[in-house]
């Protein structure tokens, strides 16, 4: 409970609370980190605050570039006020460089620069382990109409262009990332969730040779250490730039 706000949903990395205005919610970012569908768990003091601040700055940048998002304002360092949306149970992943599950599930080599962004859509369902899903199955399950799915794909590709250049300006390569969308009270599709090093792969471009230096949750997934230092560095670069 944040003061008198009621907890409506608790996810792996965030808690959602009711707001006195029924069209809004409060989203509190937790210090918990999970990977591989919560098979691996840990807590990093300060992660919630860093992800909340980073997400807020990125949402502001997207809004300036005419992308509709749920972000309204920061309430504190680890809590944002957002529009209440009905989340569409899909995880939309965009890949610019092959890494992670793409390389585990195909013969594509890690680090391959993709000729065009690849969109992989997963069903958001922990019990089923978030399986990769097809457009046909999405329609079959009545999750979305093909028009709304196309709208989401268009928005995702636009967001990718905006974010690639945003991160390049702060010497980061946007390898891949995951988005979630929802319907607002007017039934418009808007971007929800968060955009942070928890759901983006970001590689440091300030390296003299070709070594990959991950400044994202791969530090935890792959036991590299230094997660808070990496997230703090991203927050610092964003603040210095904007
Ligand atoms: P993947 O290579 O494991 O499929 O991940 C692709 C991108 O999506 C990566 O930036 C991490 C992000 N992601 C999430 O945000 N949540 C998830 O549950 C998964 C599996 C990936």
Short mmCIF file of C-alpha atoms and ligand atoms in Angstrom, two decimals:
data_model
loop_
_atom_site.label_atom_id
_atom_site.label_comp_id
_atom_site.label_asym_id
_atom_site.label_seq_id
_atom_site.Cartn_x
_atom_site.Cartn_y
_atom_site.Cartn_z
CA UNK A 1 0.00 0.00 0.00
CA UNK A 2 1.36 3.46 -0.90
CA UNK A 3 -0.52 5.65 1.65
CA UNK A 4 -4.18 4.95 0.79
CA UNK A 5 -3.65 3.58 -2.67
CA UNK A 6 -4.85 0.01 -3.19
CA UNK A 7 -2.60 -2.60 -4.79
CA UNK A 8 -4.32 -3.80 -7.97
CA UNK A 9 -1.58 -5.90 -9.52
CA UNK A 10 1.88 -7.11 -8.61
CA UNK A 11 4.24 -8.26 -11.35
CA UNK A 12 7.81 -9.49 -11.18
CA UNK A 13 9.36 -6.00 -11.31
CA UNK A 14 6.47 -3.58 -10.63
CA UNK A 15 3.44 -2.99 -8.44
CA UNK A 16 0.37 -1.19 -9.77
CA UNK A 17 -1.82 0.82 -7.35
CA UNK A 18 -5.18 2.51 -7.81
CA UNK A 19 -5.24 6.33 -8.05
CA UNK A 20 -7.91 8.70 -6.74
CA UNK A 21 -8.62 9.46 -10.41
CA UNK A 22 -10.01 6.17 -11.77
CA UNK A 23 -8.45 6.76 -15.22
CA UNK A 24 -4.96 6.69 -13.69
CA UNK A 25 -2.71 4.26 -11.81
CA UNK A 26 0.48 4.49 -9.77
CA UNK A 27 3.30 2.21 -10.87
CA UNK A 28 5.99 1.43 -8.32
CA UNK A 29 9.22 -0.04 -9.67
CA UNK A 30 10.65 -2.79 -7.44
CA UNK A 31 14.27 -3.67 -6.73
CA UNK A 32 13.58 -7.33 -7.60
CA UNK A 33 15.13 -8.85 -10.70
CA UNK A 34 14.05 -12.09 -12.32
CA UNK A 35 15.26 -13.95 -15.37
CA UNK A 36 14.24 -17.07 -17.30
CA UNK A 37 10.61 -16.75 -16.17
CA UNK A 38 11.62 -16.17 -12.55
CA UNK A 39 13.80 -19.30 -12.31
CA UNK A 40 16.54 -16.89 -11.30
CA UNK A 41 15.77 -14.18 -8.72
CA UNK A 42 17.70 -11.45 -6.93
CA UNK A 43 17.29 -8.01 -5.41
CA UNK A 44 19.39 -4.97 -6.35
CA UNK A 45 19.06 -1.96 -4.08
CA UNK A 46 18.26 1.08 -6.20
CA UNK A 47 17.24 -0.79 -9.38
CA UNK A 48 13.58 0.25 -9.06
CA UNK A 49 14.49 3.91 -8.81
CA UNK A 50 16.91 3.76 -11.76
CA UNK A 51 14.42 1.94 -14.02
CA UNK A 52 11.64 4.35 -13.09
CA UNK A 53 13.78 7.43 -13.82
CA UNK A 54 15.17 5.96 -17.07
CA UNK A 55 11.69 4.88 -18.25
CA UNK A 56 10.24 8.32 -17.47
CA UNK A 57 12.89 10.08 -19.58
CA UNK A 58 12.40 7.66 -22.46
CA UNK A 59 8.60 7.95 -22.36
CA UNK A 60 8.94 11.76 -22.38
CA UNK A 61 11.16 11.50 -25.45
CA UNK A 62 8.68 9.20 -27.22
CA UNK A 63 5.73 11.48 -26.36
CA UNK A 64 7.67 14.43 -27.86
CA UNK A 65 7.96 12.30 -30.99
CA UNK A 66 4.19 11.70 -31.15
CA UNK A 67 4.15 8.17 -29.76
CA UNK A 68 1.13 7.64 -27.48
CA UNK A 69 2.27 6.21 -24.11
CA UNK A 70 0.69 5.64 -20.70
CA UNK A 71 3.25 7.86 -18.91
CA UNK A 72 1.87 10.99 -17.23
CA UNK A 73 4.38 12.12 -14.60
CA UNK A 74 6.80 11.00 -11.91
CA UNK A 75 5.36 10.87 -8.40
CA UNK A 76 8.67 9.99 -6.75
CA UNK A 77 11.97 8.50 -7.85
CA UNK A 78 10.54 4.96 -7.99
CA UNK A 79 6.86 5.65 -8.74
CA UNK A 80 5.16 7.06 -11.83
CA UNK A 81 1.60 8.11 -12.51
CA UNK A 82 0.30 6.53 -15.70
CA UNK A 83 -2.93 6.21 -17.62
CA UNK A 84 -4.87 3.12 -16.66
CA UNK A 85 -4.83 0.73 -19.60
CA UNK A 86 -6.07 -2.74 -20.36
CA UNK A 87 -2.85 -4.56 -21.18
CA UNK A 88 -2.83 -6.67 -24.37
CA UNK A 89 -1.26 -10.01 -23.37
CA UNK A 90 1.55 -9.90 -25.95
CA UNK A 91 5.25 -9.12 -25.61
CA UNK A 92 6.47 -7.37 -28.75
CA UNK A 93 10.22 -7.85 -29.14
CA UNK A 94 12.24 -5.91 -31.73
CA UNK A 95 15.70 -7.09 -32.67
CA UNK A 96 18.34 -5.06 -34.51
CA UNK A 97 21.26 -7.37 -33.74
CA UNK A 98 20.98 -11.12 -33.19
CA UNK A 99 21.45 -12.13 -29.55
CA UNK A 100 19.70 -13.99 -26.74
CA UNK A 101 16.88 -16.37 -27.61
CA UNK A 102 17.14 -15.67 -31.37
CA UNK A 103 20.59 -17.30 -31.34
CA UNK A 104 19.52 -20.14 -29.06
CA UNK A 105 16.54 -21.01 -31.27
CA UNK A 106 18.03 -20.50 -34.76
CA UNK A 107 21.41 -20.92 -36.43
CA UNK A 108 21.93 -17.13 -36.63
CA UNK A 109 25.24 -16.15 -35.00
CA UNK A 110 25.31 -13.80 -32.01
CA UNK A 111 26.21 -10.27 -33.07
CA UNK A 112 24.86 -10.55 -36.64
CA UNK A 113 23.51 -7.16 -37.70
CA UNK A 114 20.01 -7.80 -39.07
CA UNK A 115 19.29 -6.33 -42.52
CA UNK A 116 15.96 -5.04 -41.18
CA UNK A 117 14.46 -5.05 -37.68
CA UNK A 118 12.94 -8.39 -36.74
CA UNK A 119 9.69 -8.36 -34.75
CA UNK A 120 9.09 -11.44 -32.60
CA UNK A 121 5.77 -11.63 -30.76
CA UNK A 122 5.35 -13.71 -27.59
CA UNK A 123 2.20 -14.63 -25.71
CA UNK A 124 2.37 -13.05 -22.24
CA UNK A 125 1.58 -16.13 -20.19
CA UNK A 126 3.94 -17.27 -17.43
CA UNK A 127 2.30 -20.72 -17.14
CA UNK A 128 3.06 -21.36 -20.81
CA UNK A 129 6.51 -19.74 -20.47
CA UNK A 130 5.70 -16.84 -22.86
CA UNK A 131 5.80 -18.84 -26.14
CA UNK A 132 6.62 -17.29 -29.53
CA UNK A 133 3.25 -16.81 -31.26
CA UNK A 134 2.09 -16.31 -34.87
CA UNK A 135 -0.25 -13.62 -36.30
CA UNK A 136 -2.71 -16.39 -37.15
CA UNK A 137 -2.74 -17.73 -33.57
CA UNK A 138 -3.23 -14.18 -32.22
CA UNK A 139 -6.35 -13.83 -34.39
CA UNK A 140 -7.51 -17.34 -33.56
CA UNK A 141 -7.32 -16.55 -29.83
CA UNK A 142 -9.20 -13.25 -30.41
CA UNK A 143 -6.43 -11.30 -28.69
CA UNK A 144 -6.38 -8.61 -31.40
CA UNK A 145 -7.84 -7.90 -34.82
CA UNK A 146 -5.37 -7.93 -37.71
CA UNK A 147 -5.86 -4.11 -38.03
CA UNK A 148 -4.86 -3.55 -34.39
CA UNK A 149 -1.92 -5.93 -34.72
CA UNK A 150 -0.72 -4.03 -37.79
CA UNK A 151 -1.11 -0.76 -35.88
CA UNK A 152 1.03 -2.15 -33.04
CA UNK A 153 3.69 -3.36 -35.49
CA UNK A 154 3.77 0.09 -37.18
CA UNK A 155 4.10 1.84 -33.81
CA UNK A 156 6.82 -0.59 -32.74
CA UNK A 157 8.89 0.05 -35.87
CA UNK A 158 8.55 3.83 -35.35
CA UNK A 159 9.60 3.47 -31.70
CA UNK A 160 12.62 1.44 -32.82
CA UNK A 161 13.78 4.24 -35.15
CA UNK A 162 13.36 6.86 -32.40
CA UNK A 163 15.07 4.78 -29.71
CA UNK A 164 17.98 3.62 -31.87
CA UNK A 165 18.94 7.24 -32.49
CA UNK A 166 18.23 8.27 -28.86
CA UNK A 167 20.62 5.62 -27.56
CA UNK A 168 23.21 6.18 -30.30
CA UNK A 169 23.47 9.79 -29.13
CA UNK A 170 24.57 8.52 -25.72
CA UNK A 171 26.98 5.94 -27.17
CA UNK A 172 24.73 2.93 -26.70
CA UNK A 173 23.74 0.35 -29.27
CA UNK A 174 20.12 -0.75 -29.06
CA UNK A 175 20.42 -4.49 -29.71
CA UNK A 176 16.83 -5.50 -28.91
CA UNK A 177 13.95 -4.61 -26.59
CA UNK A 178 10.47 -5.65 -25.49
CA UNK A 179 7.31 -3.54 -25.57
CA UNK A 180 3.80 -4.02 -24.19
CA UNK A 181 0.74 -2.14 -25.41
CA UNK A 182 -2.76 -1.65 -24.01
CA UNK A 183 -6.10 0.02 -24.64
CA UNK A 184 -6.84 3.32 -22.86
CA UNK A 185 -10.33 4.33 -21.70
CA UNK A 186 -11.09 5.68 -25.20
CA UNK A 187 -10.05 2.30 -26.65
CA UNK A 188 -6.94 3.75 -28.28
CA UNK A 189 -3.82 1.59 -28.40
CA UNK A 190 -1.01 3.12 -26.37
CA UNK A 191 2.45 2.01 -25.20
CA UNK A 192 2.54 0.71 -21.63
CA UNK A 193 4.92 -1.09 -19.27
CA UNK A 194 8.47 0.31 -19.02
CA UNK A 195 11.49 0.97 -21.21
CA UNK A 196 14.59 0.37 -19.16
CA UNK A 197 17.74 -1.77 -19.09
CA UNK A 198 15.48 -4.54 -17.71
CA UNK A 199 13.76 -4.94 -21.07
CA UNK A 200 16.32 -3.55 -23.55
CA UNK A 201 19.73 -4.90 -24.53
CA UNK A 202 22.13 -1.97 -24.63
CA UNK A 203 25.80 -2.33 -25.60
CA UNK A 204 28.41 0.29 -24.81
CA UNK A 205 29.75 1.96 -27.97
CA UNK A 206 32.63 3.52 -26.02
CA UNK A 207 34.78 0.42 -26.52
CA UNK A 208 38.02 0.51 -28.49
CA UNK A 209 37.84 -3.11 -29.72
CA UNK A 210 34.85 -5.27 -30.61
CA UNK A 211 34.19 -6.64 -27.11
CA UNK A 212 30.57 -6.62 -26.09
CA UNK A 213 29.95 -4.66 -22.89
CA UNK A 214 26.32 -5.11 -21.82
CA UNK A 215 24.82 -2.28 -19.78
CA UNK A 216 21.51 -4.08 -19.18
CA UNK A 217 19.86 -7.03 -17.42
CA UNK A 218 22.24 -9.46 -19.19
CA UNK A 219 24.62 -8.47 -16.36
CA UNK A 220 22.28 -10.45 -14.09
CA UNK A 221 21.08 -13.07 -16.62
CA UNK A 222 24.68 -14.01 -17.48
CA UNK A 223 26.23 -13.44 -14.01
CA UNK A 224 28.44 -10.60 -15.21
CA UNK A 225 28.06 -8.50 -12.01
CA UNK A 226 27.89 -4.69 -11.87
CA UNK A 227 24.18 -4.33 -12.64
CA UNK A 228 23.60 -1.18 -10.58
CA UNK A 229 26.78 0.40 -11.96
CA UNK A 230 25.57 -0.30 -15.53
CA UNK A 231 22.04 1.09 -14.93
CA UNK A 232 23.51 4.14 -13.15
CA UNK A 233 25.77 4.77 -16.14
CA UNK A 234 22.77 4.73 -18.49
CA UNK A 235 20.83 7.09 -16.21
CA UNK A 236 23.86 9.40 -16.04
CA UNK A 237 24.30 9.47 -19.84
CA UNK A 238 20.58 10.21 -20.37
CA UNK A 239 20.68 13.05 -17.82
CA UNK A 240 23.88 14.51 -19.29
CA UNK A 241 22.40 14.43 -22.79
CA UNK A 242 18.85 15.67 -22.24
P1 LIG B 1 15.31 -12.70 -25.65
O1 LIG B 1 16.55 -12.67 -26.47
O2 LIG B 1 15.47 -13.44 -24.36
O3 LIG B 1 14.12 -13.20 -26.42
O4 LIG B 1 14.99 -11.18 -25.23
C1 LIG B 1 14.80 -10.18 -26.21
C2 LIG B 1 14.59 -8.85 -25.53
O5 LIG B 1 13.38 -8.83 -24.81
C3 LIG B 1 15.68 -8.48 -24.53
O6 LIG B 1 15.96 -7.08 -24.67
C4 LIG B 1 15.06 -8.73 -23.19
C5 LIG B 1 13.60 -8.54 -23.43
N1 LIG B 1 12.77 -9.44 -22.63
C6 LIG B 1 11.92 -8.93 -21.68
O7 LIG B 1 11.86 -7.73 -21.47
N2 LIG B 1 11.15 -9.80 -20.96
C7 LIG B 1 11.18 -11.14 -21.16
O8 LIG B 1 10.44 -11.87 -20.48
C8 LIG B 1 12.07 -11.66 -22.16
C9 LIG B 1 12.15 -13.14 -22.42
C10 LIG B 1 12.84 -10.77 -22.87
#
